[in-house]
PDB file of C-alpha atoms and ligand atoms in Angstrom:
ATOM      1  CA  GLU A   1      -3.492 -11.520  16.637  1.00  0.00           C
ATOM      2  CA  THR A   2      -3.729  -7.769  16.101  1.00  0.00           C
ATOM      3  CA  ILE A   3      -1.246  -6.234  13.673  1.00  0.00           C
ATOM      4  CA  LEU A   4      -2.516  -2.643  13.548  1.00  0.00           C
ATOM      5  CA  LYS A   5      -4.578  -0.811  16.136  1.00  0.00           C
ATOM      6  CA  LEU A   6      -5.757   2.748  15.633  1.00  0.00           C
ATOM      7  CA  ASP A   7      -6.937   4.719  18.601  1.00  0.00           C
ATOM      8  CA  ASP A   8      -8.665   8.029  17.946  1.00  0.00           C
ATOM      9  CA  VAL A   9      -6.560   9.046  14.953  1.00  0.00           C
ATOM     10  CA  ASN A  10      -7.274  12.522  13.603  1.00  0.00           C
ATOM     11  CA  VAL A  11      -5.658  14.092  10.558  1.00  0.00           C
ATOM     12  CA  THR A  12      -6.076  17.796   9.869  1.00  0.00           C
ATOM     13  CA  TYR A  13      -4.696  19.814   6.965  1.00  0.00           C
ATOM     14  CA  VAL A  14      -3.833  23.321   8.038  1.00  0.00           C
ATOM     15  CA  ASN A  15      -3.707  25.775   5.179  1.00  0.00           C
ATOM     16  CA  LYS A  16      -3.517  29.566   5.181  1.00  0.00           C
ATOM     17  CA  GLU A  17      -6.835  30.371   6.718  1.00  0.00           C
ATOM     18  CA  LYS A  18      -8.715  27.119   6.899  1.00  0.00           C
ATOM     19  CA  GLU A  19      -8.431  23.698   8.455  1.00  0.00           C
ATOM     20  CA  VAL A  20      -9.682  20.516   6.823  1.00  0.00           C
ATOM     21  CA  TYR A  21     -10.555  17.722   9.246  1.00  0.00           C
ATOM     22  CA  ALA A  22      -9.807  14.956   6.770  1.00  0.00           C
ATOM     23  CA  VAL A  23      -9.854  12.003   9.195  1.00  0.00           C
ATOM     24  CA  ARG A  24     -11.751  12.095  12.481  1.00  0.00           C
ATOM     25  CA  ASN A  25     -11.658   9.783  15.458  1.00  0.00           C
ATOM     26  CA  ALA A  26     -10.514   6.726  13.547  1.00  0.00           C
ATOM     27  CA  SER A  27     -10.416   3.758  15.932  1.00  0.00           C
ATOM     28  CA  PHE A  28     -10.258   0.204  14.705  1.00  0.00           C
ATOM     29  CA  SER A  29      -7.920  -2.739  14.571  1.00  0.00           C
ATOM     30  CA  ILE A  30      -6.829  -5.249  11.962  1.00  0.00           C
ATOM     31  CA  GLU A  31      -5.839  -8.827  12.608  1.00  0.00           C
ATOM     32  CA  LYS A  32      -2.928 -10.580  10.922  1.00  0.00           C
ATOM     33  CA  GLY A  33      -4.041 -12.038   7.611  1.00  0.00           C
ATOM     34  CA  ASP A  34      -6.983  -9.664   7.235  1.00  0.00           C
ATOM     35  CA  SER A  35      -7.663  -7.864   3.992  1.00  0.00           C
ATOM     36  CA  LEU A  36      -9.579  -4.723   4.922  1.00  0.00           C
ATOM     37  CA  GLY A  37     -11.345  -2.746   2.219  1.00  0.00           C
ATOM     38  CA  VAL A  38     -11.652   0.962   3.009  1.00  0.00           C
ATOM     39  CA  VAL A  39     -14.410   2.383   0.872  1.00  0.00           C
ATOM     40  CA  GLY A  40     -16.028   5.773   0.574  1.00  0.00           C
ATOM     41  CA  GLU A  41     -16.679   8.426  -2.021  1.00  0.00           C
ATOM     42  CA  SER A  42     -13.999  10.746  -3.288  1.00  0.00           C
ATOM     43  CA  GLY A  43     -12.874  13.172  -0.565  1.00  0.00           C
ATOM     44  CA  SER A  44     -13.969  11.009   2.352  1.00  0.00           C
ATOM     45  CA  GLY A  45     -10.417  10.767   3.750  1.00  0.00           C
ATOM     46  CA  LYS A  46      -9.201   7.356   2.588  1.00  0.00           C
ATOM     47  CA  SER A  47      -5.876   8.448   1.082  1.00  0.00           C
ATOM     48  CA  THR A  48      -5.260  10.839   3.925  1.00  0.00           C
ATOM     49  CA  LEU A  49      -5.443   7.963   6.369  1.00  0.00           C
ATOM     50  CA  ALA A  50      -3.091   5.784   4.294  1.00  0.00           C
ATOM     51  CA  ASN A  51      -0.557   8.586   3.934  1.00  0.00           C
ATOM     52  CA  ALA A  52      -0.781   9.375   7.638  1.00  0.00           C
ATOM     53  CA  LEU A  53       0.039   5.794   8.618  1.00  0.00           C
ATOM     54  CA  LEU A  54       3.226   5.971   6.546  1.00  0.00           C
ATOM     55  CA  ARG A  55       3.836   9.631   7.408  1.00  0.00           C
ATOM     56  CA  LEU A  56       4.046  10.639   3.773  1.00  0.00           C
ATOM     57  CA  HIS A  57       2.465  14.035   4.419  1.00  0.00           C
ATOM     58  CA  ASN A  58       4.031  17.418   4.493  1.00  0.00           C
ATOM     59  CA  GLU A  59       4.733  17.584   8.232  1.00  0.00           C
ATOM     60  CA  LYS A  60       4.342  21.357   8.418  1.00  0.00           C
ATOM     61  CA  SER A  61       0.805  21.545   7.101  1.00  0.00           C
ATOM     62  CA  THR A  62      -0.589  18.293   8.434  1.00  0.00           C
ATOM     63  CA  LEU A  63      -1.506  17.600  12.040  1.00  0.00           C
ATOM     64  CA  ILE A  64      -1.804  13.995  13.059  1.00  0.00           C
ATOM     65  CA  SER A  65      -2.948  12.930  16.533  1.00  0.00           C
ATOM     66  CA  GLY A  66      -3.919   9.717  18.247  1.00  0.00           C
ATOM     67  CA  ALA A  67      -2.138   6.390  18.224  1.00  0.00           C
ATOM     68  CA  ALA A  68      -1.578   3.826  15.478  1.00  0.00           C
ATOM     69  CA  GLU A  69       0.126   0.838  16.967  1.00  0.00           C
ATOM     70  CA  PHE A  70       1.794  -1.489  14.488  1.00  0.00           C
ATOM     71  CA  GLU A  71       3.325  -4.546  16.129  1.00  0.00           C
ATOM     72  CA  GLY A  72       3.833  -2.670  19.363  1.00  0.00           C
ATOM     73  CA  LYS A  73       5.303   0.489  17.794  1.00  0.00           C
ATOM     74  CA  ASP A  74       3.349   3.704  17.385  1.00  0.00           C
ATOM     75  CA  LEU A  75       3.550   4.837  13.751  1.00  0.00           C
ATOM     76  CA  ILE A  76       2.514   8.356  14.686  1.00  0.00           C
ATOM     77  CA  LYS A  77       4.943   8.941  17.522  1.00  0.00           C
ATOM     78  CA  MET A  78       8.021   7.125  16.234  1.00  0.00           C
ATOM     79  CA  THR A  79      10.932   9.210  14.967  1.00  0.00           C
ATOM     80  CA  SER A  80      11.394   9.818  11.235  1.00  0.00           C
ATOM     81  CA  LYS A  81      14.428   7.596  11.354  1.00  0.00           C
ATOM     82  CA  GLU A  82      12.379   4.729  12.752  1.00  0.00           C
ATOM     83  CA  MET A  83       9.716   5.418  10.137  1.00  0.00           C
ATOM     84  CA  ASN A  84      12.267   5.349   7.322  1.00  0.00           C
ATOM     85  CA  GLU A  85      13.423   1.960   8.477  1.00  0.00           C
ATOM     86  CA  LEU A  86       9.914   0.599   8.607  1.00  0.00           C
ATOM     87  CA  ARG A  87       8.437   2.176   5.464  1.00  0.00           C
ATOM     88  CA  TRP A  88       8.589  -0.110   2.389  1.00  0.00           C
ATOM     89  CA  LYS A  89      10.208  -2.781   4.505  1.00  0.00           C
ATOM     90  CA  GLU A  90       7.450  -3.660   6.944  1.00  0.00           C
ATOM     91  CA  ILE A  91       4.627  -1.607   5.471  1.00  0.00           C
ATOM     92  CA  SER A  92       4.479  -1.025   1.718  1.00  0.00           C
ATOM     93  CA  VAL A  93       2.108   1.006  -0.375  1.00  0.00           C
ATOM     94  CA  VAL A  94       1.058   0.815  -4.012  1.00  0.00           C
ATOM     95  CA  PHE A  95      -0.515   3.928  -5.498  1.00  0.00           C
ATOM     96  CA  GLN A  96      -2.901   4.348  -8.398  1.00  0.00           C
ATOM     97  CA  LYS A  97      -0.237   5.585 -10.793  1.00  0.00           C
ATOM     98  CA  ALA A  98       2.607   3.430  -9.655  1.00  0.00           C
ATOM     99  CA  MET A  99       4.552   4.086 -12.853  1.00  0.00           C
ATOM    100  CA  ASN A 100       5.134   7.622 -11.643  1.00  0.00           C
ATOM    101  CA  ALA A 101       7.518   6.218  -9.051  1.00  0.00           C
ATOM    102  CA  LEU A 102       9.573   4.459 -11.744  1.00  0.00           C
ATOM    103  CA  SER A 103      12.353   6.167 -13.612  1.00  0.00           C
ATOM    104  CA  PRO A 104      11.916   6.199 -17.401  1.00  0.00           C
ATOM    105  CA  VAL A 105      15.669   6.000 -18.045  1.00  0.00           C
ATOM    106  CA  HIS A 106      16.578   2.791 -16.219  1.00  0.00           C
ATOM    107  CA  ARG A 107      15.623  -0.812 -16.771  1.00  0.00           C
ATOM    108  CA  ILE A 108      13.297  -2.326 -14.148  1.00  0.00           C
ATOM    109  CA  GLY A 109      16.093  -4.531 -12.815  1.00  0.00           C
ATOM    110  CA  ARG A 110      18.390  -1.598 -12.163  1.00  0.00           C
ATOM    111  CA  GLN A 111      15.609   0.232 -10.290  1.00  0.00           C
ATOM    112  CA  VAL A 112      14.785  -2.845  -8.259  1.00  0.00           C
ATOM    113  CA  GLU A 113      18.438  -3.107  -7.212  1.00  0.00           C
ATOM    114  CA  ASP A 114      18.465   0.517  -6.103  1.00  0.00           C
ATOM    115  CA  ILE A 115      15.248   0.155  -4.124  1.00  0.00           C
ATOM    116  CA  TYR A 116      16.382  -3.098  -2.534  1.00  0.00           C
ATOM    117  CA  HIS A 117      19.729  -1.689  -1.490  1.00  0.00           C
ATOM    118  CA  VAL A 118      18.115   1.092   0.549  1.00  0.00           C
ATOM    119  CA  HIS A 119      17.297  -1.504   3.211  1.00  0.00           C
ATOM    120  CA  GLU A 120      19.679  -4.340   2.389  1.00  0.00           C
ATOM    121  CA  PRO A 121      22.908  -2.756   1.162  1.00  0.00           C
ATOM    122  CA  GLN A 122      24.802  -6.030   1.347  1.00  0.00           C
ATOM    123  CA  ALA A 123      22.471  -7.990  -0.957  1.00  0.00           C
ATOM    124  CA  SER A 124      24.048  -9.284  -4.153  1.00  0.00           C
ATOM    125  CA  ARG A 125      22.668  -8.555  -7.627  1.00  0.00           C
ATOM    126  CA  LYS A 126      21.973 -12.207  -8.156  1.00  0.00           C
ATOM    127  CA  GLU A 127      19.967 -12.480  -4.927  1.00  0.00           C
ATOM    128  CA  ILE A 128      17.906  -9.430  -5.827  1.00  0.00           C
ATOM    129  CA  GLU A 129      17.262 -10.651  -9.345  1.00  0.00           C
ATOM    130  CA  GLU A 130      16.119 -14.055  -8.091  1.00  0.00           C
ATOM    131  CA  ARG A 131      13.804 -12.454  -5.564  1.00  0.00           C
ATOM    132  CA  MET A 132      12.277 -10.129  -8.142  1.00  0.00           C
ATOM    133  CA  ILE A 133      11.835 -12.876 -10.725  1.00  0.00           C
ATOM    134  CA  TYR A 134      10.023 -14.953  -8.118  1.00  0.00           C
ATOM    135  CA  LEU A 135       7.726 -11.982  -7.457  1.00  0.00           C
ATOM    136  CA  LEU A 136       7.214 -11.308 -11.167  1.00  0.00           C
ATOM    137  CA  LYS A 137       5.928 -14.863 -11.500  1.00  0.00           C
ATOM    138  CA  LEU A 138       3.511 -14.295  -8.632  1.00  0.00           C
ATOM    139  CA  VAL A 139       2.007 -11.331 -10.473  1.00  0.00           C
ATOM    140  CA  ASN A 140       1.989 -13.293 -13.720  1.00  0.00           C
ATOM    141  CA  LEU A 141       4.760 -11.472 -15.584  1.00  0.00           C
ATOM    142  CA  PRO A 142       7.596 -13.055 -17.570  1.00  0.00           C
ATOM    143  CA  GLU A 143      11.216 -12.921 -16.401  1.00  0.00           C
ATOM    144  CA  ARG A 144      12.249 -10.689 -19.261  1.00  0.00           C
ATOM    145  CA  VAL A 145      10.391  -7.793 -17.611  1.00  0.00           C
ATOM    146  CA  TYR A 146      13.455  -7.467 -15.380  1.00  0.00           C
ATOM    147  CA  ARG A 147      15.377  -6.163 -18.394  1.00  0.00           C
ATOM    148  CA  LEU A 148      12.720  -3.884 -19.843  1.00  0.00           C
ATOM    149  CA  TYR A 149      12.317  -0.128 -19.600  1.00  0.00           C
ATOM    150  CA  PRO A 150       8.995   1.192 -18.274  1.00  0.00           C
ATOM    151  CA  HIS A 151       7.970   2.550 -21.693  1.00  0.00           C
ATOM    152  CA  GLU A 152       8.172  -0.959 -23.119  1.00  0.00           C
ATOM    153  CA  MET A 153       5.262  -2.080 -20.941  1.00  0.00           C
ATOM    154  CA  SER A 154       1.510  -1.492 -20.733  1.00  0.00           C
ATOM    155  CA  GLY A 155      -0.175   0.200 -17.778  1.00  0.00           C
ATOM    156  CA  GLY A 156      -1.404  -3.154 -16.504  1.00  0.00           C
ATOM    157  CA  MET A 157       2.089  -4.630 -16.642  1.00  0.00           C
ATOM    158  CA  LEU A 158       3.574  -1.626 -14.839  1.00  0.00           C
ATOM    159  CA  GLN A 159       0.982  -1.858 -12.101  1.00  0.00           C
ATOM    160  CA  ARG A 160       1.924  -5.534 -11.649  1.00  0.00           C
ATOM    161  CA  VAL A 161       5.593  -4.535 -11.524  1.00  0.00           C
ATOM    162  CA  ALA A 162       4.769  -2.003  -8.810  1.00  0.00           C
ATOM    163  CA  ILE A 163       2.973  -4.640  -6.774  1.00  0.00           C
ATOM    164  CA  ALA A 164       5.963  -6.961  -7.144  1.00  0.00           C
ATOM    165  CA  ILE A 165       8.344  -4.165  -6.070  1.00  0.00           C
ATOM    166  CA  SER A 166       6.215  -3.438  -3.022  1.00  0.00           C
ATOM    167  CA  LEU A 167       6.711  -7.065  -1.936  1.00  0.00           C
ATOM    168  CA  LEU A 168      10.505  -7.094  -2.271  1.00  0.00           C
ATOM    169  CA  HIS A 169      11.203  -6.982   1.455  1.00  0.00           C
ATOM    170  CA  LYS A 170       8.312  -9.244   2.460  1.00  0.00           C
ATOM    171  CA  PRO A 171       6.332  -6.487   4.196  1.00  0.00           C
ATOM    172  CA  LYS A 172       3.886  -7.544   6.859  1.00  0.00           C
ATOM    173  CA  LEU A 173       1.308  -4.992   5.765  1.00  0.00           C
ATOM    174  CA  ILE A 174       0.596  -3.741   2.271  1.00  0.00           C
ATOM    175  CA  ILE A 175      -1.625  -0.784   1.456  1.00  0.00           C
ATOM    176  CA  PHE A 176      -3.212  -0.498  -1.987  1.00  0.00           C
ATOM    177  CA  ASP A 177      -4.415   3.032  -2.619  1.00  0.00           C
ATOM    178  CA  GLU A 178      -6.703   2.731  -5.656  1.00  0.00           C
ATOM    179  CA  ALA A 179      -3.921   0.537  -7.031  1.00  0.00           C
ATOM    180  CA  THR A 180      -6.132  -1.244  -9.560  1.00  0.00           C
ATOM    181  CA  THR A 181      -8.520   1.622 -10.311  1.00  0.00           C
ATOM    182  CA  ALA A 182      -6.941   2.763 -13.574  1.00  0.00           C
ATOM    183  CA  LEU A 183      -7.002  -0.719 -15.104  1.00  0.00           C
ATOM    184  CA  ASP A 184      -9.584  -2.272 -17.356  1.00  0.00           C
ATOM    185  CA  VAL A 185     -12.016  -4.635 -15.645  1.00  0.00           C
ATOM    186  CA  VAL A 186     -10.394  -7.815 -16.951  1.00  0.00           C
ATOM    187  CA  THR A 187      -6.861  -6.864 -15.895  1.00  0.00           C
ATOM    188  CA  GLN A 188      -8.165  -5.651 -12.549  1.00  0.00           C
ATOM    189  CA  GLY A 189      -9.931  -8.958 -11.952  1.00  0.00           C
ATOM    190  CA  GLN A 190      -6.762 -10.912 -12.796  1.00  0.00           C
ATOM    191  CA  ILE A 191      -4.573  -8.807 -10.541  1.00  0.00           C
ATOM    192  CA  LEU A 192      -6.978  -9.118  -7.628  1.00  0.00           C
ATOM    193  CA  GLN A 193      -6.991 -12.898  -8.012  1.00  0.00           C
ATOM    194  CA  GLU A 194      -3.206 -12.931  -8.033  1.00  0.00           C
ATOM    195  CA  VAL A 195      -3.055 -10.697  -4.977  1.00  0.00           C
ATOM    196  CA  VAL A 196      -5.369 -12.972  -3.010  1.00  0.00           C
ATOM    197  CA  GLN A 197      -3.341 -15.997  -4.105  1.00  0.00           C
ATOM    198  CA  MET A 198       0.064 -14.522  -3.251  1.00  0.00           C
ATOM    199  CA  GLU A 199      -1.136 -13.375   0.163  1.00  0.00           C
ATOM    200  CA  LYS A 200      -1.780 -16.966   1.057  1.00  0.00           C
ATOM    201  CA  GLU A 201       1.801 -17.766   0.116  1.00  0.00           C
ATOM    202  CA  MET A 202       3.312 -14.781   1.898  1.00  0.00           C
ATOM    203  CA  ASP A 203       1.273 -14.460   5.086  1.00  0.00           C
ATOM    204  CA  MET A 204       0.410 -10.836   4.527  1.00  0.00           C
ATOM    205  CA  THR A 205      -2.155  -8.337   5.723  1.00  0.00           C
ATOM    206  CA  ARG A 206      -3.661  -5.812   3.317  1.00  0.00           C
ATOM    207  CA  ILE A 207      -5.548  -2.528   3.430  1.00  0.00           C
ATOM    208  CA  MET A 208      -7.387  -1.939   0.166  1.00  0.00           C
ATOM    209  CA  ILE A 209      -8.417   1.655  -0.422  1.00  0.00           C
ATOM    210  CA  THR A 210     -11.016   1.940  -3.142  1.00  0.00           C
ATOM    211  CA  HIS A 211     -14.235   3.649  -4.130  1.00  0.00           C
ATOM    212  CA  ASP A 212     -15.319   0.412  -5.800  1.00  0.00           C
ATOM    213  CA  MET A 213     -17.301  -2.133  -3.775  1.00  0.00           C
ATOM    214  CA  SER A 214     -16.660  -4.840  -6.377  1.00  0.00           C
ATOM    215  CA  VAL A 215     -12.924  -4.633  -5.589  1.00  0.00           C
ATOM    216  CA  VAL A 216     -13.757  -5.278  -1.936  1.00  0.00           C
ATOM    217  CA  ALA A 217     -16.090  -8.132  -2.823  1.00  0.00           C
ATOM    218  CA  ALA A 218     -13.369  -9.735  -4.952  1.00  0.00           C
ATOM    219  CA  SER A 219     -10.456  -9.398  -2.566  1.00  0.00           C
ATOM    220  CA  CYS A 220     -11.307  -8.489   1.041  1.00  0.00           C
ATOM    221  CA  ASN A 221     -12.614 -10.232   4.144  1.00  0.00           C
ATOM    222  CA  LYS A 222     -13.456  -7.041   6.033  1.00  0.00           C
ATOM    223  CA  VAL A 223     -14.729  -3.654   5.000  1.00  0.00           C
ATOM    224  CA  ALA A 224     -14.756  -0.199   6.550  1.00  0.00           C
ATOM    225  CA  VAL A 225     -16.931   2.580   5.205  1.00  0.00           C
ATOM    226  CA  MET A 226     -15.675   6.165   5.427  1.00  0.00           C
ATOM    227  CA  TYR A 227     -17.853   9.218   5.096  1.00  0.00           C
ATOM    228  CA  ALA A 228     -16.662  12.803   5.533  1.00  0.00           C
ATOM    229  CA  GLY A 229     -13.574  11.717   7.451  1.00  0.00           C
ATOM    230  CA  GLU A 230     -15.346   9.306   9.761  1.00  0.00           C
ATOM    231  CA  PHE A 231     -15.616   5.557   9.873  1.00  0.00           C
ATOM    232  CA  MET A 232     -19.305   4.762   9.678  1.00  0.00           C
ATOM    233  CA  GLU A 233     -19.123   1.038   9.796  1.00  0.00           C
ATOM    234  CA  ILE A 234     -16.596  -1.740   9.927  1.00  0.00           C
ATOM    235  CA  GLY A 235     -17.219  -5.437   9.752  1.00  0.00           C
ATOM    236  CA  ARG A 236     -16.907  -8.654   7.866  1.00  0.00           C
ATOM    237  CA  VAL A 237     -17.612  -8.391   4.159  1.00  0.00           C
ATOM    238  CA  GLU A 238     -20.502 -10.905   4.255  1.00  0.00           C
ATOM    239  CA  TYR A 239     -22.179  -8.931   7.004  1.00  0.00           C
ATOM    240  CA  ILE A 240     -21.942  -5.541   5.328  1.00  0.00           C
ATOM    241  CA  PHE A 241     -23.044  -6.846   1.936  1.00  0.00           C
ATOM    242  CA  LYS A 242     -26.041  -8.583   3.480  1.00  0.00           C
ATOM    243  CA  ASN A 243     -27.133  -5.494   5.419  1.00  0.00           C
ATOM    244  CA  PRO A 244     -26.849  -2.513   3.076  1.00  0.00           C
TER     245      PRO A 244
HETATM  246  P1  ADP B 318     -10.198  10.242  -0.584  1.00  0.00           P
HETATM  247  O1  ADP B 318      -8.902   9.504  -0.615  1.00  0.00           O
HETATM  248  O2  ADP B 318     -11.277   9.508   0.144  1.00  0.00           O
HETATM  249  O3  ADP B 318     -10.652  10.696  -1.942  1.00  0.00           O
HETATM  250  P2  ADP B 318      -8.670  12.388   0.606  1.00  0.00           P
HETATM  251  O4  ADP B 318      -8.011  11.772   1.765  1.00  0.00           O
HETATM  252  O5  ADP B 318      -7.877  12.573  -0.628  1.00  0.00           O
HETATM  253  O6  ADP B 318      -9.994  11.573   0.278  1.00  0.00           O
HETATM  254  O7  ADP B 318      -9.251  13.803   1.024  1.00  0.00           O
HETATM  255  C1  ADP B 318      -9.966  14.031   2.251  1.00  0.00           C
HETATM  256  C2  ADP B 318     -10.253  15.516   2.407  1.00  0.00           C
HETATM  257  O8  ADP B 318      -9.026  16.219   2.620  1.00  0.00           O
HETATM  258  C3  ADP B 318     -10.897  16.160   1.185  1.00  0.00           C
HETATM  259  O9  ADP B 318     -11.757  17.145   1.655  1.00  0.00           O
HETATM  260  C4  ADP B 318      -9.716  16.757   0.473  1.00  0.00           C
HETATM  261  O10 ADP B 318     -10.132  17.857  -0.306  1.00  0.00           O
HETATM  262  C5  ADP B 318      -8.835  17.190   1.615  1.00  0.00           C
HETATM  263  N1  ADP B 318      -7.397  17.214   1.278  1.00  0.00           N
HETATM  264  C6  ADP B 318      -6.669  16.192   0.756  1.00  0.00           C
HETATM  265  N2  ADP B 318      -5.371  16.546   0.638  1.00  0.00           N
HETATM  266  C7  ADP B 318      -5.269  17.805   1.117  1.00  0.00           C
HETATM  267  C8  ADP B 318      -4.187  18.727   1.288  1.00  0.00           C
HETATM  268  N3  ADP B 318      -2.942  18.417   0.948  1.00  0.00           N
HETATM  269  N4  ADP B 318      -4.474  19.946   1.812  1.00  0.00           N
HETATM  270  C9  ADP B 318      -5.734  20.279   2.175  1.00  0.00           C
HETATM  271  N5  ADP B 318      -6.784  19.455   2.057  1.00  0.00           N
HETATM  272  C10 ADP B 318      -6.574  18.242   1.527  1.00  0.00           C
HETATM  273  P1  ADP B 319      11.471   9.234  -2.139  1.00  0.00           P
HETATM  274  O1  ADP B 319      12.898   9.069  -2.570  1.00  0.00           O
HETATM  275  O2  ADP B 319      10.497   9.201  -3.301  1.00  0.00           O
HETATM  276  O3  ADP B 319      11.224  10.359  -1.206  1.00  0.00           O
HETATM  277  P2  ADP B 319      11.834   7.120  -0.132  1.00  0.00           P
HETATM  278  O4  ADP B 319      13.181   7.693   0.114  1.00  0.00           O
HETATM  279  O5  ADP B 319      10.878   6.978   1.008  1.00  0.00           O
HETATM  280  O6  ADP B 319      11.058   7.892  -1.317  1.00  0.00           O
HETATM  281  O7  ADP B 319      11.967   5.670  -0.764  1.00  0.00           O
HETATM  282  C1  ADP B 319      13.124   5.236  -1.423  1.00  0.00           C
HETATM  283  C2  ADP B 319      12.813   4.807  -2.822  1.00  0.00           C
HETATM  284  O8  ADP B 319      12.002   3.634  -2.856  1.00  0.00           O
HETATM  285  C3  ADP B 319      12.028   5.842  -3.564  1.00  0.00           C
HETATM  286  O9  ADP B 319      12.581   5.989  -4.856  1.00  0.00           O
HETATM  287  C4  ADP B 319      10.671   5.259  -3.629  1.00  0.00           C
HETATM  288  O10 ADP B 319       9.976   5.766  -4.738  1.00  0.00           O
HETATM  289  C5  ADP B 319      10.980   3.795  -3.798  1.00  0.00           C
HETATM  290  N1  ADP B 319       9.795   2.974  -3.550  1.00  0.00           N
HETATM  291  C6  ADP B 319       8.559   3.270  -3.942  1.00  0.00           C
HETATM  292  N2  ADP B 319       7.730   2.317  -3.635  1.00  0.00           N
HETATM  293  C7  ADP B 319       8.419   1.382  -2.988  1.00  0.00           C
HETATM  294  C8  ADP B 319       8.080   0.157  -2.403  1.00  0.00           C
HETATM  295  N3  ADP B 319       6.833  -0.279  -2.397  1.00  0.00           N
HETATM  296  N4  ADP B 319       9.040  -0.568  -1.811  1.00  0.00           N
HETATM  297  C9  ADP B 319      10.272  -0.117  -1.814  1.00  0.00           C
HETATM  298  N5  ADP B 319      10.666   1.046  -2.348  1.00  0.00           N
HETATM  299  C10 ADP B 319       9.753   1.799  -2.936  1.00  0.00           C
END
């Protein structure tokens, strides 16, 4: 069953005198339960595509065309209101420096409550805390993290917290944009294992943006290769690794 279907998506940055065709003619689809690695060297358009799907760009200087159908709704044509309802709730994203999205002055629990209430204003504190503690366990963090401030944690712990936060509303699709890149190899390996494990429990689909093929090998079933804004190849991981 298809969850996301792109049809000729183009993303162009329009600056003073020049245009950058950052994504060209992207057409592919992802099935429910897939974990698609999107690889390519720096500047090939990976982040641009992720941001375009969630419409996180500056709308004035970014032109997006084509169709990106997510469960029957077009992410590109829907209104900003519809997008605000869907973003974080049905599609979540985790960035490389996830700690940047956390406030240094509030405990994690307080921030989780605020984030949760954006979509579920009626949820009780207790409900939210239970949900987050369940997610903290999935990413192998102790309960007490709920009461810590960001500066009391390591980068690896914060990245795990960000992954847990991105799962608060049980999104159907999660996008990792170099989300494990800044971590040491051991921590990265652990987090990838946990991600694969929790997906089984949560029935999720994932897009994994990375420049690192070993991340794809460890955590994806499909891979797409981007080069200069274009998708060169897309297929099952075994196939691409066997036919370099
Ligand atoms: P990747 O994620 O693969 O490193 P990006 O999507 O960040 O690639 O960048 C794709 C291309 O778009 C690059 O040529 C980059 O320089 C350009 N680019 C990215 N962001 C902007 C922007 N805000 N304005 C203009 N050009 C941009
Ligand atoms: P911002 O306030 O940064 O423009 P939004 O209004 O779209 O962002 O999102 C509401 C809040 O949720 C923001 O503080 C945002 O940083 C935070 N947030 C970040 N990542 C997630 C996530 N994965 N799930 C839910 N909320 C998130």
